[in-house]
PDB file of C-alpha atoms in Angstrom:
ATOM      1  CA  UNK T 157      79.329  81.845  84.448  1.00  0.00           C
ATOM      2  CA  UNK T 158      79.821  82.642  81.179  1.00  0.00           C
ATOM      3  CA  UNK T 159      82.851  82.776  78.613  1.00  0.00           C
ATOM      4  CA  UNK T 160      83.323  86.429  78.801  1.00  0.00           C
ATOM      5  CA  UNK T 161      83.139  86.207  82.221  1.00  0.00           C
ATOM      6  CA  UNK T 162      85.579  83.728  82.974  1.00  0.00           C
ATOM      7  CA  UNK T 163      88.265  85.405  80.588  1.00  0.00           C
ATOM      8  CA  UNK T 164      88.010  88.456  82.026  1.00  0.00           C
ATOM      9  CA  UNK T 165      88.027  87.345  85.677  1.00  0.00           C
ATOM     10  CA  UNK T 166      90.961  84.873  85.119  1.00  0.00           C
ATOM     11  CA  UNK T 167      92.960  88.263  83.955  1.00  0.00           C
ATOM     12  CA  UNK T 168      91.990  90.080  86.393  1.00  0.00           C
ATOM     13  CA  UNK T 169      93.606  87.839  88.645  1.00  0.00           C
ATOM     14  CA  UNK T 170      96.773  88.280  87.872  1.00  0.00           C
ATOM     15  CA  UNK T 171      96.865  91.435  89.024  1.00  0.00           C
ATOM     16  CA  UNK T 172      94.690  90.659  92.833  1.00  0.00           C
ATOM     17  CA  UNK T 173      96.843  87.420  93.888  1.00  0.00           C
ATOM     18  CA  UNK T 174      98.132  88.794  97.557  1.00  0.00           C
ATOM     19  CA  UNK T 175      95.587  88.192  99.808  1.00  0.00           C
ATOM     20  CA  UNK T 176      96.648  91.971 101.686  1.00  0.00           C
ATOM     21  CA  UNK T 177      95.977  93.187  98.553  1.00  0.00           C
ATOM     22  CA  UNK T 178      92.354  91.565  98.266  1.00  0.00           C
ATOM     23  CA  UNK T 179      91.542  92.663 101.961  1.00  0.00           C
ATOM     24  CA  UNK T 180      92.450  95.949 100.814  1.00  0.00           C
ATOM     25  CA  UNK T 181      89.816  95.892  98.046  1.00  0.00           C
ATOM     26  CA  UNK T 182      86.737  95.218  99.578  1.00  0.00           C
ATOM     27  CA  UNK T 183      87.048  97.815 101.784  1.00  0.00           C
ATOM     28  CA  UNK T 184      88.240  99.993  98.713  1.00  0.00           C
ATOM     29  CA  UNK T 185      85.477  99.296  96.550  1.00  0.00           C
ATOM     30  CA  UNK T 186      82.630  99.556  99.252  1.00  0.00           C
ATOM     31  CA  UNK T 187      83.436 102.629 100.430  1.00  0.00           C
ATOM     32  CA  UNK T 188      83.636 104.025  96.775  1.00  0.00           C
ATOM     33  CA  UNK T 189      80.651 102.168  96.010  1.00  0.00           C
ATOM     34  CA  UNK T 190      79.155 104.319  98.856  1.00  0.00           C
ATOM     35  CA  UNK T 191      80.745 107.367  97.487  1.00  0.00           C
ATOM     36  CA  UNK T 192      78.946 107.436  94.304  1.00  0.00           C
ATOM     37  CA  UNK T 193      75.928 106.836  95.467  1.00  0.00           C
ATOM     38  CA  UNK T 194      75.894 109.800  98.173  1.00  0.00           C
ATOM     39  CA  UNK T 195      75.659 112.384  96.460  1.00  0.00           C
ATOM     40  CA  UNK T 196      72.982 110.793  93.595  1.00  0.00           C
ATOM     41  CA  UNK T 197      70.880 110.076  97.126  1.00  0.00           C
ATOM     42  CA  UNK T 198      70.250 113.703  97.205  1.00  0.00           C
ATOM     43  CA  UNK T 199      69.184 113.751  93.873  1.00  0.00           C
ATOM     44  CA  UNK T 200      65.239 113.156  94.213  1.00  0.00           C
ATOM     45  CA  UNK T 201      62.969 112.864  91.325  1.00  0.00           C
ATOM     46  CA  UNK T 202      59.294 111.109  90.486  1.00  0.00           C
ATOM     47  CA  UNK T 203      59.700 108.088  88.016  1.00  0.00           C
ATOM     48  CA  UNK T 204      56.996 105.464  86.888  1.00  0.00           C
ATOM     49  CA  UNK T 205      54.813 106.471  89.547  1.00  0.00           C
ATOM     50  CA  UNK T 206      57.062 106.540  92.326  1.00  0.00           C
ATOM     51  CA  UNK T 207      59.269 109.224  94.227  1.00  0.00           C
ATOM     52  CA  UNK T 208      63.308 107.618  94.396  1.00  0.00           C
ATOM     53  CA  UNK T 209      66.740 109.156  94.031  1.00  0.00           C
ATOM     54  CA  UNK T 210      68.902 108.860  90.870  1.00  0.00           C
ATOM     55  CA  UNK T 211      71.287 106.921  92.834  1.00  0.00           C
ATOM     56  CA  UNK T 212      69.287 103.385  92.041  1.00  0.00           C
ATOM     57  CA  UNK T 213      68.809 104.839  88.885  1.00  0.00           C
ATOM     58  CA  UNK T 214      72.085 105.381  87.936  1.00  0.00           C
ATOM     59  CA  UNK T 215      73.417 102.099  90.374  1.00  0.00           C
ATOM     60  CA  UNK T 216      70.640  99.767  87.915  1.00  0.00           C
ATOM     61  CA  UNK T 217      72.496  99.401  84.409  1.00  0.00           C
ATOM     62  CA  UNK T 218      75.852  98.021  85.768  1.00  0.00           C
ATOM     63  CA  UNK T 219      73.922  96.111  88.443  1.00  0.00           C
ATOM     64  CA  UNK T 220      72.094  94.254  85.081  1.00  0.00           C
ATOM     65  CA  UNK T 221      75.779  93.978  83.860  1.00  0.00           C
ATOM     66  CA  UNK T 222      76.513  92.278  86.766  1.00  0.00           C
ATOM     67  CA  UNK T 223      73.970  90.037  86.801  1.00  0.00           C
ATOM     68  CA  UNK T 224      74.342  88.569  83.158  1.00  0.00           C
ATOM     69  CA  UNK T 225      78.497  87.730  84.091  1.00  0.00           C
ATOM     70  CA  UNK T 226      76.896  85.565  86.859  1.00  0.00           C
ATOM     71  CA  UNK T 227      73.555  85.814  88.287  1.00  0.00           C
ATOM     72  CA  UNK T 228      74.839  84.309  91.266  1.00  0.00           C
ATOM     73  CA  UNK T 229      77.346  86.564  91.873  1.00  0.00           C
ATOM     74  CA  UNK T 230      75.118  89.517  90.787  1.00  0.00           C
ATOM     75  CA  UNK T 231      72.498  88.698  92.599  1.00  0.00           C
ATOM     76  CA  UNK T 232      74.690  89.190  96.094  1.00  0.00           C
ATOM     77  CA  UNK T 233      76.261  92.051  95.100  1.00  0.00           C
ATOM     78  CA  UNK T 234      72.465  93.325  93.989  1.00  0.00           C
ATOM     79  CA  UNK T 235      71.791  92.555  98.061  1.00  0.00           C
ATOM     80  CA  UNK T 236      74.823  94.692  98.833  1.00  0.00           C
ATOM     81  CA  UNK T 237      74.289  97.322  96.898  1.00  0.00           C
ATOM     82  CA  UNK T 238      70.114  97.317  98.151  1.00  0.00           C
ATOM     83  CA  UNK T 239      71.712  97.798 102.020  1.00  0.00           C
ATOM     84  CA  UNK T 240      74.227 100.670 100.500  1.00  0.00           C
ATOM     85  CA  UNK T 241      71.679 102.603  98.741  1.00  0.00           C
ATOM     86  CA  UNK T 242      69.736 102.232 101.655  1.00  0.00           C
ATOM     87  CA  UNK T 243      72.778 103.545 104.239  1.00  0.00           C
ATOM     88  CA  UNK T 244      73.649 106.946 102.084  1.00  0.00           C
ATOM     89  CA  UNK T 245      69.549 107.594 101.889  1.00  0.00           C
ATOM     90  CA  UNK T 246      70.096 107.164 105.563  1.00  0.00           C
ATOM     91  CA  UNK T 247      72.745 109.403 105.735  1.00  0.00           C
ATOM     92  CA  UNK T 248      71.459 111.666 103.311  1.00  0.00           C
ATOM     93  CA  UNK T 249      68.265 111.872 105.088  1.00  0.00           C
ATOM     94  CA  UNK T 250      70.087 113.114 108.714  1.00  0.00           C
ATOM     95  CA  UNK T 251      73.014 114.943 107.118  1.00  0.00           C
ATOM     96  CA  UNK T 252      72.930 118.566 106.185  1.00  0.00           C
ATOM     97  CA  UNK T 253      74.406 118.757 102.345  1.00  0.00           C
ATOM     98  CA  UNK T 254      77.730 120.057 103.073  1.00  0.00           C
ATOM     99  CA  UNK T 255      78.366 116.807 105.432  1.00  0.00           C
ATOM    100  CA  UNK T 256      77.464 114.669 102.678  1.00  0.00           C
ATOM    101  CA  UNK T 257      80.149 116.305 100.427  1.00  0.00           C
ATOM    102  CA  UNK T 258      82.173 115.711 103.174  1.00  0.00           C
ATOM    103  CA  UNK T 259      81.402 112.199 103.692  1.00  0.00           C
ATOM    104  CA  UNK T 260      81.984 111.580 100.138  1.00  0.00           C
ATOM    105  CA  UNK T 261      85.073 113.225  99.785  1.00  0.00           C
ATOM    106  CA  UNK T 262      86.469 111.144 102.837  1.00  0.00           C
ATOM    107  CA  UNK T 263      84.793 108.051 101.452  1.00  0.00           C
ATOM    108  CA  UNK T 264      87.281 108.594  97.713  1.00  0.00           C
ATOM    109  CA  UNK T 265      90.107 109.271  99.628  1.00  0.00           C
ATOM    110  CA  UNK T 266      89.841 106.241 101.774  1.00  0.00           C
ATOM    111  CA  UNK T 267      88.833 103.573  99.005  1.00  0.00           C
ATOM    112  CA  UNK T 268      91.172 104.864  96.303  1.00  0.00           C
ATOM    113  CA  UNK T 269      93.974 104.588  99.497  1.00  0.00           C
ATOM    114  CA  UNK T 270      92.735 101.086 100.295  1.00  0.00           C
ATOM    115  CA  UNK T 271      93.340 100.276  96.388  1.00  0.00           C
ATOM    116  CA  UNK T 272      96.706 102.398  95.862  1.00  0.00           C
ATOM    117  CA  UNK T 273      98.434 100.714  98.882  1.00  0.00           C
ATOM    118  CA  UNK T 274      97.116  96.893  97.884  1.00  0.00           C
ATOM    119  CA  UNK T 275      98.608  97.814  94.821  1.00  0.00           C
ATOM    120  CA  UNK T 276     101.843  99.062  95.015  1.00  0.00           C
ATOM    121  CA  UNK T 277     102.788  97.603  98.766  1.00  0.00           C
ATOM    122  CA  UNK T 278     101.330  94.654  98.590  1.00  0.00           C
ATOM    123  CA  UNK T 279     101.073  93.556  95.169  1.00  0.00           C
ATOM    124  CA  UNK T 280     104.159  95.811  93.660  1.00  0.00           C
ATOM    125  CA  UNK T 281     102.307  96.394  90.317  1.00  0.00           C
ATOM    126  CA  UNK T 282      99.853  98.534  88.356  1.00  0.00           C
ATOM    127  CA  UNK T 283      96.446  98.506  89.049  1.00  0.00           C
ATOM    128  CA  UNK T 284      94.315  95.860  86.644  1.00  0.00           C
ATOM    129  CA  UNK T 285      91.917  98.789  85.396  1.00  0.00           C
ATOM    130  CA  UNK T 286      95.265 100.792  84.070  1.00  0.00           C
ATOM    131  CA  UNK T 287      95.693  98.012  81.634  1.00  0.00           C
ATOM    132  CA  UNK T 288      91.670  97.452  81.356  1.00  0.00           C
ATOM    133  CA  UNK T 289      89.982 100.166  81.710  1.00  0.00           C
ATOM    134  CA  UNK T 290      86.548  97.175  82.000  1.00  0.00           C
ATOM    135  CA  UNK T 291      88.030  96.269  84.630  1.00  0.00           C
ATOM    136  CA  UNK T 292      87.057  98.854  86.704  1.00  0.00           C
ATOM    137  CA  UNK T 293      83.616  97.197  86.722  1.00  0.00           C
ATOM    138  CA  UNK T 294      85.278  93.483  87.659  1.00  0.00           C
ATOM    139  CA  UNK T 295      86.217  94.638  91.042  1.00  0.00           C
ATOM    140  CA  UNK T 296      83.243  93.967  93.015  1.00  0.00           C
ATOM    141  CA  UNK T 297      82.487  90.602  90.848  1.00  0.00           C
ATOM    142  CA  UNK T 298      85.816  89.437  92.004  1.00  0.00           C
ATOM    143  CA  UNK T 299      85.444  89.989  95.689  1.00  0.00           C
ATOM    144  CA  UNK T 300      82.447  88.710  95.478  1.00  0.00           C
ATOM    145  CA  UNK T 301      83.650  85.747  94.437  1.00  0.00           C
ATOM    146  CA  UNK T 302      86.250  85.525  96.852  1.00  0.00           C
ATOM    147  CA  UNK T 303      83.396  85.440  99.559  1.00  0.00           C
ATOM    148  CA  UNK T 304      81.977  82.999  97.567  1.00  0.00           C
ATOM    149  CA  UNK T 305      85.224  80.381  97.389  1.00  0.00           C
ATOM    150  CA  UNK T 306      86.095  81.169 101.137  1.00  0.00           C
ATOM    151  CA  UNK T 307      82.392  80.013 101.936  1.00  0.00           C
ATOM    152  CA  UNK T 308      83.243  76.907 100.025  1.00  0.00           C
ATOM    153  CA  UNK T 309      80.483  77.771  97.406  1.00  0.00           C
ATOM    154  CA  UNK T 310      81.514  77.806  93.398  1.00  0.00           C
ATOM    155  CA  UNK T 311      84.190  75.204  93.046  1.00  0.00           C
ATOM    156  CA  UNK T 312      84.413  76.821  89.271  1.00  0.00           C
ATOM    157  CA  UNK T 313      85.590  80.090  90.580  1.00  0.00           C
ATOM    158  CA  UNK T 314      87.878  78.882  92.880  1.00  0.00           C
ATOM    159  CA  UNK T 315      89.292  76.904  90.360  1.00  0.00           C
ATOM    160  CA  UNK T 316      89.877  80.540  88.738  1.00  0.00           C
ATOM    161  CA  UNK T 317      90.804  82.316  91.480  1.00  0.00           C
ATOM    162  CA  UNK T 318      93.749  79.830  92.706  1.00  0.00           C
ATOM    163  CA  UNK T 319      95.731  79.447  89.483  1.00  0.00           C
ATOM    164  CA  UNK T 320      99.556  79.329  90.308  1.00  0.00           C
ATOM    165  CA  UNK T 321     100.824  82.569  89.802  1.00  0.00           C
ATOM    166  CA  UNK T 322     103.372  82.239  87.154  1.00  0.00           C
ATOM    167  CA  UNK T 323     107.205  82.853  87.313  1.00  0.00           C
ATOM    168  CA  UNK T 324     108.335  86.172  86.666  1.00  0.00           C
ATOM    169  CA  UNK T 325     110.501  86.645  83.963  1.00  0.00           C
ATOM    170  CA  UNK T 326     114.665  86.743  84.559  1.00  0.00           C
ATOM    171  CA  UNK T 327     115.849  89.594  84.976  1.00  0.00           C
ATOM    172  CA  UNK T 328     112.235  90.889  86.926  1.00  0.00           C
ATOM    173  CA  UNK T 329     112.385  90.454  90.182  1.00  0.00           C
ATOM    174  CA  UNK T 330     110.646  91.986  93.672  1.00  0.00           C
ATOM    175  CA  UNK T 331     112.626  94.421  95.191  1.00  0.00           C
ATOM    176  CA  UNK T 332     113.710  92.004  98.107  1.00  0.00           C
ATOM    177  CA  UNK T 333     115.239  89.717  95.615  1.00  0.00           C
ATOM    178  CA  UNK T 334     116.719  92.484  93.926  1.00  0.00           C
ATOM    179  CA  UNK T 335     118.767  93.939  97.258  1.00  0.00           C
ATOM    180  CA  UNK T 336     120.290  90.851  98.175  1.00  0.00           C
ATOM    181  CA  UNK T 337     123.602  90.671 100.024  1.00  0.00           C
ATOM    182  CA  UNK T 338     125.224  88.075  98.444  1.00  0.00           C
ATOM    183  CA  UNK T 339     127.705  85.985 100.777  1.00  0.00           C
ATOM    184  CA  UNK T 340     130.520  87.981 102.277  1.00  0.00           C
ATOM    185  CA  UNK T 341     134.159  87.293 101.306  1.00  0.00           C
ATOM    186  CA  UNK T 342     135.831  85.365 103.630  1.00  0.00           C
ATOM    187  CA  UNK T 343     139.477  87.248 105.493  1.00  0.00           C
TER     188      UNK T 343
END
């Protein structure tokens, strides 16, 4: 892992620490995942020597990115992505082009969703990519490396992953602690 890495991972953190909320994003980020690649899997063209789609094409430079944060880590989500690609040139392959569109529309609809709700009903704050626009590329690094710690594998990312979340400030509370009934008077 390197220093970049592990800066940008332990801030992105902060904003992922309900585990509702990090359910929520691996479905979020697979199906848009699979959403950006539908549509570029109907995209065919001939490149060094071989007929492909511009969905691997376009899918290889932040797949490399991934790979140089943590080759570990980018070389499982390089594995996921390889059975994605190959499910929407599946789909592309039996599905007429309007029920592709389709399919992709449904597909941003449901993983933005799956991100919105984590967000603000889970988590009860901003989205980490509002503040960090990079971190729109951290998501699938950090699930993956929530697989990872649940499987007991990279005690160094755990290590990230389970930092005590720190007090909020007075004065900023949840909304539960902010509606409290305080004692009633007694008669």
């Amino acid at each position: 892992m390197n220093a970049f890495f592990k800066r940008q991972l332990t801030d992105y953190v902060e904003y992922h620490r309900d585990p509702w909320n990090c359910a929520m994003h691996v479905f979020g980020i697979l199906a848009l995942f699979t959403a950006a690649v539908l549509p570029l899997s109907m995209w065919h063209i001939y490149s060094l020597g071989a007929f492909t789609t511009m969905a691997p094409i376009m899918v290889l430079p932040v797949l490399i990115y991934w790979l140089l944060l943590d080759s570990a880590l980018g070389a499982a989500i390089l594995a996921i992505a390889v059975i994605l690609l190959s499910a929407a040139a599946l789909i592309v392959g039996h599905a007429a082009p309007i029920t592709v569109w389709s399919i992709t529309a449904i597909l941003i609809v449901i993983g933005i969703g799956f991100q919105v709700v984590g967000h603000r009903v889970f988590e009860r704050r901003q989205p980490a990519l509002v503040d960090n626009p990079a971190h729109l590329l951290l998501g699938p690094m950090f699930v993956m490396a929530k697989l990872f710690t649940a499987f007991g594998f990279r005690h160094d990312l755990a290590v990230i992953l389970a930092q005590p979340q720190p007090q909020p400030p007075r004065g900023s509370s949840s909304y539960a602690e902010d509606h409290q009934v305080g004692p009633l008077p007694h008669s």
